Amino acid sequence: MSDQVILSCSRLTKTFGGEGLVVPVLKGIDLELKQGERLAIMGSSGSGKSTLLHLLGGLDKPTAGSVMMDGQELSALNEVQRSSLRNKCLGFVYQFHHLLGEFSALENVAMPLLIGGETVASASQKAFEMLQAVGLEARIEHRFGELSGGERQRVAIARALVTKPKCVLADEPTGNLDKKTAEQIYELMLSLNQDLNISLLLVTHDAQLAGKMDRVLLLDDGELAN
């Protein structure tokens, strides 16, 4: 882990509602994530964990405060620039894998590269190599319905990592998996974090997994605490 800060936020605030009914979800969050660092954020359901992840990933705009991604402030960028920076710097893994059912595992993993402008040949080769890394080289032509839950999540992880992002944001990535498969996915993510020196920011209810991270923060009543 280096001292380079990959992702950070300052006084990050998010409220919902209006016309007299305002619900504060995040209340001035300060956070730094360094290159190669593994950080877990825990909290009860509805505490704002997913909201925080969406703001850090540039998928939503804060009510107040700022987010810095790879040295650039997101609010200073237009939507095209934010999307380009997100595609280059971040990978996302969700509880629901969001694979495209009409495409094969290889095509799903290649998609971020194609969106980024790479040729089909280059994107396909990199996608194959990443599927190898997650142990799915024998399943590259299989589609959504032909993959198990664990295999689908491995494809989602490969898709998140294929652009060689500086950081992966993961929101309850094993919430729909059985305990054994969940443990395998966790170990895979931690291994890839070490091998590729990619920062990992994980939202989870799993205290056992959180204990394997470098740091654990608790989100409670809109504020972060150690």
mmCIF file with all atom_site columns, C-alpha atoms in Angstrom:
data_model
loop_
_atom_site.group_PDB
_atom_site.id
_atom_site.type_symbol
_atom_site.label_atom_id
_atom_site.label_alt_id
_atom_site.label_comp_id
_atom_site.label_asym_id
_atom_site.label_entity_id
_atom_site.label_seq_id
_atom_site.pdbx_PDB_ins_code
_atom_site.Cartn_x
_atom_site.Cartn_y
_atom_site.Cartn_z
_atom_site.occupancy
_atom_site.B_iso_or_equiv
_atom_site.pdbx_formal_charge
_atom_site.auth_seq_id
_atom_site.auth_comp_id
_atom_site.auth_asym_id
_atom_site.auth_atom_id
_atom_site.pdbx_PDB_model_num
ATOM 1   C CA . MET A 1 1   ? 0.000   0.000   0.000   1.00 0.00 ? 1   MET A CA 1
ATOM 2   C CA . SER A 1 2   ? 1.364   3.418   -0.980  1.00 0.00 ? 2   SER A CA 1
ATOM 3   C CA . ASP A 1 3   ? 0.604   6.861   0.437   1.00 0.00 ? 3   ASP A CA 1
ATOM 4   C CA . GLN A 1 4   ? -1.046  8.003   -2.798  1.00 0.00 ? 4   GLN A CA 1
ATOM 5   C CA . VAL A 1 5   ? -4.693  8.887   -2.199  1.00 0.00 ? 5   VAL A CA 1
ATOM 6   C CA . ILE A 1 6   ? -6.865  7.399   -4.944  1.00 0.00 ? 6   ILE A CA 1
ATOM 7   C CA . LEU A 1 7   ? -10.301 8.416   -3.698  1.00 0.00 ? 7   LEU A CA 1
ATOM 8   C CA . SER A 1 8   ? -11.379 10.900  -1.062  1.00 0.00 ? 8   SER A CA 1
ATOM 9   C CA . CYS A 1 9   ? -14.269 13.064  0.047   1.00 0.00 ? 9   CYS A CA 1
ATOM 10  C CA . SER A 1 10  ? -14.541 16.142  2.213   1.00 0.00 ? 10  SER A CA 1
ATOM 11  C CA . ARG A 1 11  ? -17.584 17.222  4.228   1.00 0.00 ? 11  ARG A CA 1
ATOM 12  C CA . LEU A 1 12  ? -19.731 15.016  2.010   1.00 0.00 ? 12  LEU A CA 1
ATOM 13  C CA . THR A 1 13  ? -23.407 15.596  2.699   1.00 0.00 ? 13  THR A CA 1
ATOM 14  C CA . LYS A 1 14  ? -26.544 14.094  1.187   1.00 0.00 ? 14  LYS A CA 1
ATOM 15  C CA . THR A 1 15  ? -30.146 14.873  2.004   1.00 0.00 ? 15  THR A CA 1
ATOM 16  C CA . PHE A 1 16  ? -33.353 13.642  0.406   1.00 0.00 ? 16  PHE A CA 1
ATOM 17  C CA . GLY A 1 17  ? -36.789 15.179  0.267   1.00 0.00 ? 17  GLY A CA 1
ATOM 18  C CA . GLY A 1 18  ? -38.030 18.733  0.050   1.00 0.00 ? 18  GLY A CA 1
ATOM 19  C CA . GLU A 1 19  ? -40.938 21.061  0.776   1.00 0.00 ? 19  GLU A CA 1
ATOM 20  C CA . GLY A 1 20  ? -40.472 20.863  4.522   1.00 0.00 ? 20  GLY A CA 1
ATOM 21  C CA . LEU A 1 21  ? -39.604 17.160  4.683   1.00 0.00 ? 21  LEU A CA 1
ATOM 22  C CA . VAL A 1 22  ? -35.806 16.851  4.485   1.00 0.00 ? 22  VAL A CA 1
ATOM 23  C CA . VAL A 1 23  ? -34.093 13.600  5.464   1.00 0.00 ? 23  VAL A CA 1
ATOM 24  C CA . PRO A 1 24  ? -30.341 13.877  6.138   1.00 0.00 ? 24  PRO A CA 1
ATOM 25  C CA . VAL A 1 25  ? -28.564 10.659  5.122   1.00 0.00 ? 25  VAL A CA 1
ATOM 26  C CA . LEU A 1 26  ? -24.884 11.665  5.188   1.00 0.00 ? 26  LEU A CA 1
ATOM 27  C CA . LYS A 1 27  ? -23.672 14.444  7.483   1.00 0.00 ? 27  LYS A CA 1
ATOM 28  C CA . GLY A 1 28  ? -20.295 15.793  6.435   1.00 0.00 ? 28  GLY A CA 1
ATOM 29  C CA . ILE A 1 29  ? -18.288 12.637  5.696   1.00 0.00 ? 29  ILE A CA 1
ATOM 30  C CA . ASP A 1 30  ? -14.477 12.866  5.442   1.00 0.00 ? 30  ASP A CA 1
ATOM 31  C CA . LEU A 1 31  ? -12.694 9.858   3.961   1.00 0.00 ? 31  LEU A CA 1
ATOM 32  C CA . GLU A 1 32  ? -9.427  8.916   2.230   1.00 0.00 ? 32  GLU A CA 1
ATOM 33  C CA . LEU A 1 33  ? -8.595  5.682   0.419   1.00 0.00 ? 33  LEU A CA 1
ATOM 34  C CA . LYS A 1 34  ? -4.968  5.036   -0.531  1.00 0.00 ? 34  LYS A CA 1
ATOM 35  C CA . GLN A 1 35  ? -3.610  2.980   -3.401  1.00 0.00 ? 35  GLN A CA 1
ATOM 36  C CA . GLY A 1 36  ? -3.767  -0.721  -2.601  1.00 0.00 ? 36  GLY A CA 1
ATOM 37  C CA . GLU A 1 37  ? -5.679  -0.152  0.648   1.00 0.00 ? 37  GLU A CA 1
ATOM 38  C CA . ARG A 1 38  ? -8.575  -2.371  1.712   1.00 0.00 ? 38  ARG A CA 1
ATOM 39  C CA . LEU A 1 39  ? -11.328 -0.521  3.541   1.00 0.00 ? 39  LEU A CA 1
ATOM 40  C CA . ALA A 1 40  ? -14.625 -1.895  4.829   1.00 0.00 ? 40  ALA A CA 1
ATOM 41  C CA . ILE A 1 41  ? -17.619 0.258   5.716   1.00 0.00 ? 41  ILE A CA 1
ATOM 42  C CA . MET A 1 42  ? -20.198 -1.344  7.973   1.00 0.00 ? 42  MET A CA 1
ATOM 43  C CA . GLY A 1 43  ? -23.540 -0.101  9.199   1.00 0.00 ? 43  GLY A CA 1
ATOM 44  C CA . SER A 1 44  ? -27.141 -1.097  9.711   1.00 0.00 ? 44  SER A CA 1
ATOM 45  C CA . SER A 1 45  ? -29.587 -1.353  6.839   1.00 0.00 ? 45  SER A CA 1
ATOM 46  C CA . GLY A 1 46  ? -30.631 2.110   5.727   1.00 0.00 ? 46  GLY A CA 1
ATOM 47  C CA . SER A 1 47  ? -27.603 3.802   7.281   1.00 0.00 ? 47  SER A CA 1
ATOM 48  C CA . GLY A 1 48  ? -26.525 5.299   3.951   1.00 0.00 ? 48  GLY A CA 1
ATOM 49  C CA . LYS A 1 49  ? -23.728 2.905   2.983   1.00 0.00 ? 49  LYS A CA 1
ATOM 50  C CA . SER A 1 50  ? -24.907 2.477   -0.614  1.00 0.00 ? 50  SER A CA 1
ATOM 51  C CA . THR A 1 51  ? -25.578 6.218   -0.902  1.00 0.00 ? 51  THR A CA 1
ATOM 52  C CA . LEU A 1 52  ? -21.992 6.922   0.155   1.00 0.00 ? 52  LEU A CA 1
ATOM 53  C CA . LEU A 1 53  ? -20.661 4.443   -2.399  1.00 0.00 ? 53  LEU A CA 1
ATOM 54  C CA . HIS A 1 54  ? -22.738 6.015   -5.172  1.00 0.00 ? 54  HIS A CA 1
ATOM 55  C CA . LEU A 1 55  ? -21.435 9.477   -4.304  1.00 0.00 ? 55  LEU A CA 1
ATOM 56  C CA . LEU A 1 56  ? -17.823 8.300   -4.161  1.00 0.00 ? 56  LEU A CA 1
ATOM 57  C CA . GLY A 1 57  ? -18.276 6.593   -7.521  1.00 0.00 ? 57  GLY A CA 1
ATOM 58  C CA . GLY A 1 58  ? -19.734 9.685   -9.145  1.00 0.00 ? 58  GLY A CA 1
ATOM 59  C CA . LEU A 1 59  ? -23.060 7.951   -9.760  1.00 0.00 ? 59  LEU A CA 1
ATOM 60  C CA . ASP A 1 60  ? -24.934 10.582  -7.747  1.00 0.00 ? 60  ASP A CA 1
ATOM 61  C CA . LYS A 1 61  ? -24.290 14.180  -6.765  1.00 0.00 ? 61  LYS A CA 1
ATOM 62  C CA . PRO A 1 62  ? -23.862 15.295  -3.150  1.00 0.00 ? 62  PRO A CA 1
ATOM 63  C CA . THR A 1 63  ? -25.989 17.981  -1.550  1.00 0.00 ? 63  THR A CA 1
ATOM 64  C CA . ALA A 1 64  ? -22.762 19.525  -0.269  1.00 0.00 ? 64  ALA A CA 1
ATOM 65  C CA . GLY A 1 65  ? -19.087 18.637  -0.020  1.00 0.00 ? 65  GLY A CA 1
ATOM 66  C CA . SER A 1 66  ? -16.661 17.287  -2.610  1.00 0.00 ? 66  SER A CA 1
ATOM 67  C CA . VAL A 1 67  ? -15.287 14.031  -4.010  1.00 0.00 ? 67  VAL A CA 1
ATOM 68  C CA . MET A 1 68  ? -11.754 13.727  -5.386  1.00 0.00 ? 68  MET A CA 1
ATOM 69  C CA . MET A 1 69  ? -11.007 10.827  -7.742  1.00 0.00 ? 69  MET A CA 1
ATOM 70  C CA . ASP A 1 70  ? -7.403  10.324  -8.844  1.00 0.00 ? 70  ASP A CA 1
ATOM 71  C CA . GLY A 1 71  ? -6.666  13.970  -8.079  1.00 0.00 ? 71  GLY A CA 1
ATOM 72  C CA . GLN A 1 72  ? -9.683  15.426  -9.870  1.00 0.00 ? 72  GLN A CA 1
ATOM 73  C CA . GLU A 1 73  ? -12.722 16.956  -8.209  1.00 0.00 ? 73  GLU A CA 1
ATOM 74  C CA . LEU A 1 74  ? -15.845 15.378  -9.670  1.00 0.00 ? 74  LEU A CA 1
ATOM 75  C CA . SER A 1 75  ? -17.984 18.504  -9.389  1.00 0.00 ? 75  SER A CA 1
ATOM 76  C CA . ALA A 1 76  ? -15.559 20.340  -11.687 1.00 0.00 ? 76  ALA A CA 1
ATOM 77  C CA . LEU A 1 77  ? -16.148 17.825  -14.497 1.00 0.00 ? 77  LEU A CA 1
ATOM 78  C CA . ASN A 1 78  ? -19.042 17.540  -16.924 1.00 0.00 ? 78  ASN A CA 1
ATOM 79  C CA . GLU A 1 79  ? -20.957 14.283  -17.305 1.00 0.00 ? 79  GLU A CA 1
ATOM 80  C CA . VAL A 1 80  ? -18.811 13.023  -20.195 1.00 0.00 ? 80  VAL A CA 1
ATOM 81  C CA . GLN A 1 81  ? -15.610 13.745  -18.273 1.00 0.00 ? 81  GLN A CA 1
ATOM 82  C CA . ARG A 1 82  ? -16.962 12.091  -15.120 1.00 0.00 ? 82  ARG A CA 1
ATOM 83  C CA . SER A 1 83  ? -17.957 8.991   -17.076 1.00 0.00 ? 83  SER A CA 1
ATOM 84  C CA . SER A 1 84  ? -14.519 8.802   -18.693 1.00 0.00 ? 84  SER A CA 1
ATOM 85  C CA . LEU A 1 85  ? -12.729 9.157   -15.347 1.00 0.00 ? 85  LEU A CA 1
ATOM 86  C CA . ARG A 1 86  ? -15.030 6.588   -13.756 1.00 0.00 ? 86  ARG A CA 1
ATOM 87  C CA . ASN A 1 87  ? -14.389 4.107   -16.568 1.00 0.00 ? 87  ASN A CA 1
ATOM 88  C CA . LYS A 1 88  ? -10.641 4.572   -16.223 1.00 0.00 ? 88  LYS A CA 1
ATOM 89  C CA . CYS A 1 89  ? -10.267 4.653   -12.441 1.00 0.00 ? 89  CYS A CA 1
ATOM 90  C CA . LEU A 1 90  ? -13.113 2.622   -10.937 1.00 0.00 ? 90  LEU A CA 1
ATOM 91  C CA . GLY A 1 91  ? -14.608 -0.817  -11.062 1.00 0.00 ? 91  GLY A CA 1
ATOM 92  C CA . PHE A 1 92  ? -17.979 -1.621  -9.492  1.00 0.00 ? 92  PHE A CA 1
ATOM 93  C CA . VAL A 1 93  ? -19.215 -4.899  -7.991  1.00 0.00 ? 93  VAL A CA 1
ATOM 94  C CA . TYR A 1 94  ? -22.783 -5.078  -6.694  1.00 0.00 ? 94  TYR A CA 1
ATOM 95  C CA . GLN A 1 95  ? -24.900 -7.560  -4.752  1.00 0.00 ? 95  GLN A CA 1
ATOM 96  C CA . PHE A 1 96  ? -26.791 -8.088  -8.020  1.00 0.00 ? 96  PHE A CA 1
ATOM 97  C CA . HIS A 1 97  ? -24.227 -8.715  -10.737 1.00 0.00 ? 97  HIS A CA 1
ATOM 98  C CA . HIS A 1 98  ? -26.066 -6.783  -13.491 1.00 0.00 ? 98  HIS A CA 1
ATOM 99  C CA . LEU A 1 99  ? -24.767 -9.022  -16.260 1.00 0.00 ? 99  LEU A CA 1
ATOM 100 C CA . LEU A 1 100 ? -26.324 -8.646  -19.701 1.00 0.00 ? 100 LEU A CA 1
ATOM 101 C CA . GLY A 1 101 ? -28.201 -11.890 -20.271 1.00 0.00 ? 101 GLY A CA 1
ATOM 102 C CA . GLU A 1 102 ? -27.969 -11.874 -24.054 1.00 0.00 ? 102 GLU A CA 1
ATOM 103 C CA . PHE A 1 103 ? -24.164 -11.774 -23.995 1.00 0.00 ? 103 PHE A CA 1
ATOM 104 C CA . SER A 1 104 ? -21.563 -14.392 -23.096 1.00 0.00 ? 104 SER A CA 1
ATOM 105 C CA . ALA A 1 105 ? -19.256 -14.119 -20.080 1.00 0.00 ? 105 ALA A CA 1
ATOM 106 C CA . LEU A 1 106 ? -16.463 -12.934 -22.385 1.00 0.00 ? 106 LEU A CA 1
ATOM 107 C CA . GLU A 1 107 ? -18.669 -10.286 -23.984 1.00 0.00 ? 107 GLU A CA 1
ATOM 108 C CA . ASN A 1 108 ? -19.866 -9.024  -20.609 1.00 0.00 ? 108 ASN A CA 1
ATOM 109 C CA . VAL A 1 109 ? -16.309 -8.613  -19.346 1.00 0.00 ? 109 VAL A CA 1
ATOM 110 C CA . ALA A 1 110 ? -15.146 -6.966  -22.569 1.00 0.00 ? 110 ALA A CA 1
ATOM 111 C CA . MET A 1 111 ? -17.940 -4.372  -22.464 1.00 0.00 ? 111 MET A CA 1
ATOM 112 C CA . PRO A 1 112 ? -16.155 -1.666  -20.385 1.00 0.00 ? 112 PRO A CA 1
ATOM 113 C CA . LEU A 1 113 ? -13.158 -1.850  -22.727 1.00 0.00 ? 113 LEU A CA 1
ATOM 114 C CA . LEU A 1 114 ? -15.338 -1.529  -25.812 1.00 0.00 ? 114 LEU A CA 1
ATOM 115 C CA . ILE A 1 115 ? -17.103 1.452   -24.240 1.00 0.00 ? 115 ILE A CA 1
ATOM 116 C CA . GLY A 1 116 ? -13.658 2.933   -23.635 1.00 0.00 ? 116 GLY A CA 1
ATOM 117 C CA . GLY A 1 117 ? -12.828 2.671   -27.334 1.00 0.00 ? 117 GLY A CA 1
ATOM 118 C CA . GLU A 1 118 ? -10.707 -0.494  -27.555 1.00 0.00 ? 118 GLU A CA 1
ATOM 119 C CA . THR A 1 119 ? -10.949 -2.790  -30.554 1.00 0.00 ? 119 THR A CA 1
ATOM 120 C CA . VAL A 1 120 ? -12.958 -5.992  -30.301 1.00 0.00 ? 120 VAL A CA 1
ATOM 121 C CA . ALA A 1 121 ? -9.781  -8.074  -30.634 1.00 0.00 ? 121 ALA A CA 1
ATOM 122 C CA . SER A 1 122 ? -7.952  -6.223  -27.852 1.00 0.00 ? 122 SER A CA 1
ATOM 123 C CA . ALA A 1 123 ? -10.982 -6.140  -25.544 1.00 0.00 ? 123 ALA A CA 1
ATOM 124 C CA . SER A 1 124 ? -11.662 -9.847  -26.079 1.00 0.00 ? 124 SER A CA 1
ATOM 125 C CA . GLN A 1 125 ? -8.066  -10.816 -25.289 1.00 0.00 ? 125 GLN A CA 1
ATOM 126 C CA . LYS A 1 126 ? -8.006  -8.771  -22.076 1.00 0.00 ? 126 LYS A CA 1
ATOM 127 C CA . ALA A 1 127 ? -11.417 -10.130 -21.083 1.00 0.00 ? 127 ALA A CA 1
ATOM 128 C CA . PHE A 1 128 ? -10.208 -13.692 -21.602 1.00 0.00 ? 128 PHE A CA 1
ATOM 129 C CA . GLU A 1 129 ? -7.114  -13.056 -19.460 1.00 0.00 ? 129 GLU A CA 1
ATOM 130 C CA . MET A 1 130 ? -9.238  -11.612 -16.659 1.00 0.00 ? 130 MET A CA 1
ATOM 131 C CA . LEU A 1 131 ? -11.655 -14.543 -16.792 1.00 0.00 ? 131 LEU A CA 1
ATOM 132 C CA . GLN A 1 132 ? -8.622  -16.801 -16.502 1.00 0.00 ? 132 GLN A CA 1
ATOM 133 C CA . ALA A 1 133 ? -7.580  -14.861 -13.401 1.00 0.00 ? 133 ALA A CA 1
ATOM 134 C CA . VAL A 1 134 ? -10.944 -15.591 -11.739 1.00 0.00 ? 134 VAL A CA 1
ATOM 135 C CA . GLY A 1 135 ? -10.893 -19.243 -12.802 1.00 0.00 ? 135 GLY A CA 1
ATOM 136 C CA . LEU A 1 136 ? -13.538 -19.110 -15.552 1.00 0.00 ? 136 LEU A CA 1
ATOM 137 C CA . GLU A 1 137 ? -11.535 -19.697 -18.717 1.00 0.00 ? 137 GLU A CA 1
ATOM 138 C CA . ALA A 1 138 ? -13.671 -22.759 -19.441 1.00 0.00 ? 138 ALA A CA 1
ATOM 139 C CA . ARG A 1 139 ? -16.896 -20.739 -19.246 1.00 0.00 ? 139 ARG A CA 1
ATOM 140 C CA . ILE A 1 140 ? -16.158 -17.797 -21.516 1.00 0.00 ? 140 ILE A CA 1
ATOM 141 C CA . GLU A 1 141 ? -18.897 -18.618 -24.034 1.00 0.00 ? 141 GLU A CA 1
ATOM 142 C CA . HIS A 1 142 ? -21.557 -19.362 -21.423 1.00 0.00 ? 142 HIS A CA 1
ATOM 143 C CA . ARG A 1 143 ? -24.403 -16.936 -20.969 1.00 0.00 ? 143 ARG A CA 1
ATOM 144 C CA . PHE A 1 144 ? -26.163 -15.748 -17.808 1.00 0.00 ? 144 PHE A CA 1
ATOM 145 C CA . GLY A 1 145 ? -28.567 -18.700 -17.575 1.00 0.00 ? 145 GLY A CA 1
ATOM 146 C CA . GLU A 1 146 ? -25.734 -21.219 -17.909 1.00 0.00 ? 146 GLU A CA 1
ATOM 147 C CA . LEU A 1 147 ? -23.721 -19.898 -14.957 1.00 0.00 ? 147 LEU A CA 1
ATOM 148 C CA . SER A 1 148 ? -24.121 -20.545 -11.226 1.00 0.00 ? 148 SER A CA 1
ATOM 149 C CA . GLY A 1 149 ? -24.537 -17.668 -8.775  1.00 0.00 ? 149 GLY A CA 1
ATOM 150 C CA . GLY A 1 150 ? -20.878 -17.808 -7.809  1.00 0.00 ? 150 GLY A CA 1
ATOM 151 C CA . GLU A 1 151 ? -19.781 -17.929 -11.445 1.00 0.00 ? 151 GLU A CA 1
ATOM 152 C CA . ARG A 1 152 ? -21.948 -14.926 -12.283 1.00 0.00 ? 152 ARG A CA 1
ATOM 153 C CA . GLN A 1 153 ? -20.334 -12.924 -9.494  1.00 0.00 ? 153 GLN A CA 1
ATOM 154 C CA . ARG A 1 154 ? -16.867 -13.983 -10.703 1.00 0.00 ? 154 ARG A CA 1
ATOM 155 C CA . VAL A 1 155 ? -17.792 -12.637 -14.130 1.00 0.00 ? 155 VAL A CA 1
ATOM 156 C CA . ALA A 1 156 ? -18.914 -9.390  -12.467 1.00 0.00 ? 156 ALA A CA 1
ATOM 157 C CA . ILE A 1 157 ? -15.591 -9.146  -10.627 1.00 0.00 ? 157 ILE A CA 1
ATOM 158 C CA . ALA A 1 158 ? -13.676 -9.798  -13.848 1.00 0.00 ? 158 ALA A CA 1
ATOM 159 C CA . ARG A 1 159 ? -15.695 -7.057  -15.541 1.00 0.00 ? 159 ARG A CA 1
ATOM 160 C CA . ALA A 1 160 ? -14.886 -4.643  -12.696 1.00 0.00 ? 160 ALA A CA 1
ATOM 161 C CA . LEU A 1 161 ? -11.163 -5.371  -12.960 1.00 0.00 ? 161 LEU A CA 1
ATOM 162 C CA . VAL A 1 162 ? -10.650 -5.693  -16.712 1.00 0.00 ? 162 VAL A CA 1
ATOM 163 C CA . THR A 1 163 ? -9.880  -1.987  -17.174 1.00 0.00 ? 163 THR A CA 1
ATOM 164 C CA . LYS A 1 164 ? -7.167  -2.305  -14.481 1.00 0.00 ? 164 LYS A CA 1
ATOM 165 C CA . PRO A 1 165 ? -8.866  0.368   -12.343 1.00 0.00 ? 165 PRO A CA 1
ATOM 166 C CA . LYS A 1 166 ? -7.143  2.013   -9.428  1.00 0.00 ? 166 LYS A CA 1
ATOM 167 C CA . CYS A 1 167 ? -10.052 1.247   -7.122  1.00 0.00 ? 167 CYS A CA 1
ATOM 168 C CA . VAL A 1 168 ? -12.962 -1.191  -6.867  1.00 0.00 ? 168 VAL A CA 1
ATOM 169 C CA . LEU A 1 169 ? -16.164 -0.211  -5.075  1.00 0.00 ? 169 LEU A CA 1
ATOM 170 C CA . ALA A 1 170 ? -18.092 -3.260  -3.885  1.00 0.00 ? 170 ALA A CA 1
ATOM 171 C CA . ASP A 1 171 ? -21.600 -3.095  -2.416  1.00 0.00 ? 171 ASP A CA 1
ATOM 172 C CA . GLU A 1 172 ? -22.515 -6.317  -0.552  1.00 0.00 ? 172 GLU A CA 1
ATOM 173 C CA . PRO A 1 173 ? -20.955 -8.358  -3.386  1.00 0.00 ? 173 PRO A CA 1
ATOM 174 C CA . THR A 1 174 ? -21.848 -11.740 -1.881  1.00 0.00 ? 174 THR A CA 1
ATOM 175 C CA . GLY A 1 175 ? -25.232 -10.895 -0.391  1.00 0.00 ? 175 GLY A CA 1
ATOM 176 C CA . ASN A 1 176 ? -27.039 -13.395 -2.623  1.00 0.00 ? 176 ASN A CA 1
ATOM 177 C CA . LEU A 1 177 ? -24.545 -16.254 -2.287  1.00 0.00 ? 177 LEU A CA 1
ATOM 178 C CA . ASP A 1 178 ? -24.325 -19.191 0.104   1.00 0.00 ? 178 ASP A CA 1
ATOM 179 C CA . LYS A 1 179 ? -21.657 -19.044 2.817   1.00 0.00 ? 179 LYS A CA 1
ATOM 180 C CA . LYS A 1 180 ? -19.105 -21.288 1.091   1.00 0.00 ? 180 LYS A CA 1
ATOM 181 C CA . THR A 1 181 ? -19.374 -19.493 -2.249  1.00 0.00 ? 181 THR A CA 1
ATOM 182 C CA . ALA A 1 182 ? -19.296 -16.124 -0.493  1.00 0.00 ? 182 ALA A CA 1
ATOM 183 C CA . GLU A 1 183 ? -16.039 -17.029 1.223   1.00 0.00 ? 183 GLU A CA 1
ATOM 184 C CA . GLN A 1 184 ? -14.521 -18.078 -2.109  1.00 0.00 ? 184 GLN A CA 1
ATOM 185 C CA . ILE A 1 185 ? -15.551 -14.775 -3.708  1.00 0.00 ? 185 ILE A CA 1
ATOM 186 C CA . TYR A 1 186 ? -14.148 -12.809 -0.767  1.00 0.00 ? 186 TYR A CA 1
ATOM 187 C CA . GLU A 1 187 ? -10.812 -14.618 -0.976  1.00 0.00 ? 187 GLU A CA 1
ATOM 188 C CA . LEU A 1 188 ? -10.702 -14.013 -4.728  1.00 0.00 ? 188 LEU A CA 1
ATOM 189 C CA . MET A 1 189 ? -11.285 -10.280 -4.275  1.00 0.00 ? 189 MET A CA 1
ATOM 190 C CA . LEU A 1 190 ? -8.638  -9.997  -1.577  1.00 0.00 ? 190 LEU A CA 1
ATOM 191 C CA . SER A 1 191 ? -6.162  -11.947 -3.693  1.00 0.00 ? 191 SER A CA 1
ATOM 192 C CA . LEU A 1 192 ? -6.731  -9.743  -6.740  1.00 0.00 ? 192 LEU A CA 1
ATOM 193 C CA . ASN A 1 193 ? -6.398  -6.674  -4.528  1.00 0.00 ? 193 ASN A CA 1
ATOM 194 C CA . GLN A 1 194 ? -2.920  -7.847  -3.529  1.00 0.00 ? 194 GLN A CA 1
ATOM 195 C CA . ASP A 1 195 ? -1.827  -9.074  -6.961  1.00 0.00 ? 195 ASP A CA 1
ATOM 196 C CA . LEU A 1 196 ? -2.952  -5.970  -8.865  1.00 0.00 ? 196 LEU A CA 1
ATOM 197 C CA . ASN A 1 197 ? -2.432  -3.379  -6.084  1.00 0.00 ? 197 ASN A CA 1
ATOM 198 C CA . ILE A 1 198 ? -6.008  -2.167  -6.566  1.00 0.00 ? 198 ILE A CA 1
ATOM 199 C CA . SER A 1 199 ? -7.712  -0.282  -3.749  1.00 0.00 ? 199 SER A CA 1
ATOM 200 C CA . LEU A 1 200 ? -10.824 -1.986  -2.416  1.00 0.00 ? 200 LEU A CA 1
ATOM 201 C CA . LEU A 1 201 ? -13.698 -0.157  -0.742  1.00 0.00 ? 201 LEU A CA 1
ATOM 202 C CA . LEU A 1 202 ? -16.252 -2.644  0.485   1.00 0.00 ? 202 LEU A CA 1
ATOM 203 C CA . VAL A 1 203 ? -19.682 -2.109  1.969   1.00 0.00 ? 203 VAL A CA 1
ATOM 204 C CA . THR A 1 204 ? -20.680 -5.185  3.946   1.00 0.00 ? 204 THR A CA 1
ATOM 205 C CA . HIS A 1 205 ? -22.720 -6.575  6.837   1.00 0.00 ? 205 HIS A CA 1
ATOM 206 C CA . ASP A 1 206 ? -20.175 -9.410  7.228   1.00 0.00 ? 206 ASP A CA 1
ATOM 207 C CA . ALA A 1 207 ? -17.976 -8.752  10.260  1.00 0.00 ? 207 ALA A CA 1
ATOM 208 C CA . GLN A 1 208 ? -15.747 -11.718 9.386   1.00 0.00 ? 208 GLN A CA 1
ATOM 209 C CA . LEU A 1 209 ? -14.904 -10.272 5.983   1.00 0.00 ? 209 LEU A CA 1
ATOM 210 C CA . ALA A 1 210 ? -14.500 -6.770  7.388   1.00 0.00 ? 210 ALA A CA 1
ATOM 211 C CA . GLY A 1 211 ? -11.938 -8.179  9.792   1.00 0.00 ? 211 GLY A CA 1
ATOM 212 C CA . LYS A 1 212 ? -9.733  -9.132  6.835   1.00 0.00 ? 212 LYS A CA 1
ATOM 213 C CA . MET A 1 213 ? -9.506  -5.555  5.628   1.00 0.00 ? 213 MET A CA 1
ATOM 214 C CA . ASP A 1 214 ? -6.864  -2.971  6.524   1.00 0.00 ? 214 ASP A CA 1
ATOM 215 C CA . ARG A 1 215 ? -9.438  -0.668  8.116   1.00 0.00 ? 215 ARG A CA 1
ATOM 216 C CA . VAL A 1 216 ? -13.064 -0.867  9.186   1.00 0.00 ? 216 VAL A CA 1
ATOM 217 C CA . LEU A 1 217 ? -15.300 2.195   9.564   1.00 0.00 ? 217 LEU A CA 1
ATOM 218 C CA . LEU A 1 218 ? -18.820 2.260   10.969  1.00 0.00 ? 218 LEU A CA 1
ATOM 219 C CA . LEU A 1 219 ? -21.460 4.439   9.338   1.00 0.00 ? 219 LEU A CA 1
ATOM 220 C CA . ASP A 1 220 ? -24.012 5.415   11.950  1.00 0.00 ? 220 ASP A CA 1
ATOM 221 C CA . ASP A 1 221 ? -26.555 8.231   11.883  1.00 0.00 ? 221 ASP A CA 1
ATOM 222 C CA . GLY A 1 222 ? -24.900 9.732   8.814   1.00 0.00 ? 222 GLY A CA 1
ATOM 223 C CA . GLU A 1 223 ? -21.410 9.860   10.307  1.00 0.00 ? 223 GLU A CA 1
ATOM 224 C CA . LEU A 1 224 ? -18.311 7.673   10.052  1.00 0.00 ? 224 LEU A CA 1
ATOM 225 C CA . ALA A 1 225 ? -16.456 6.340   13.085  1.00 0.00 ? 225 ALA A CA 1
ATOM 226 C CA . ASN A 1 226 ? -13.580 3.906   13.637  1.00 0.00 ? 226 ASN A CA 1
#
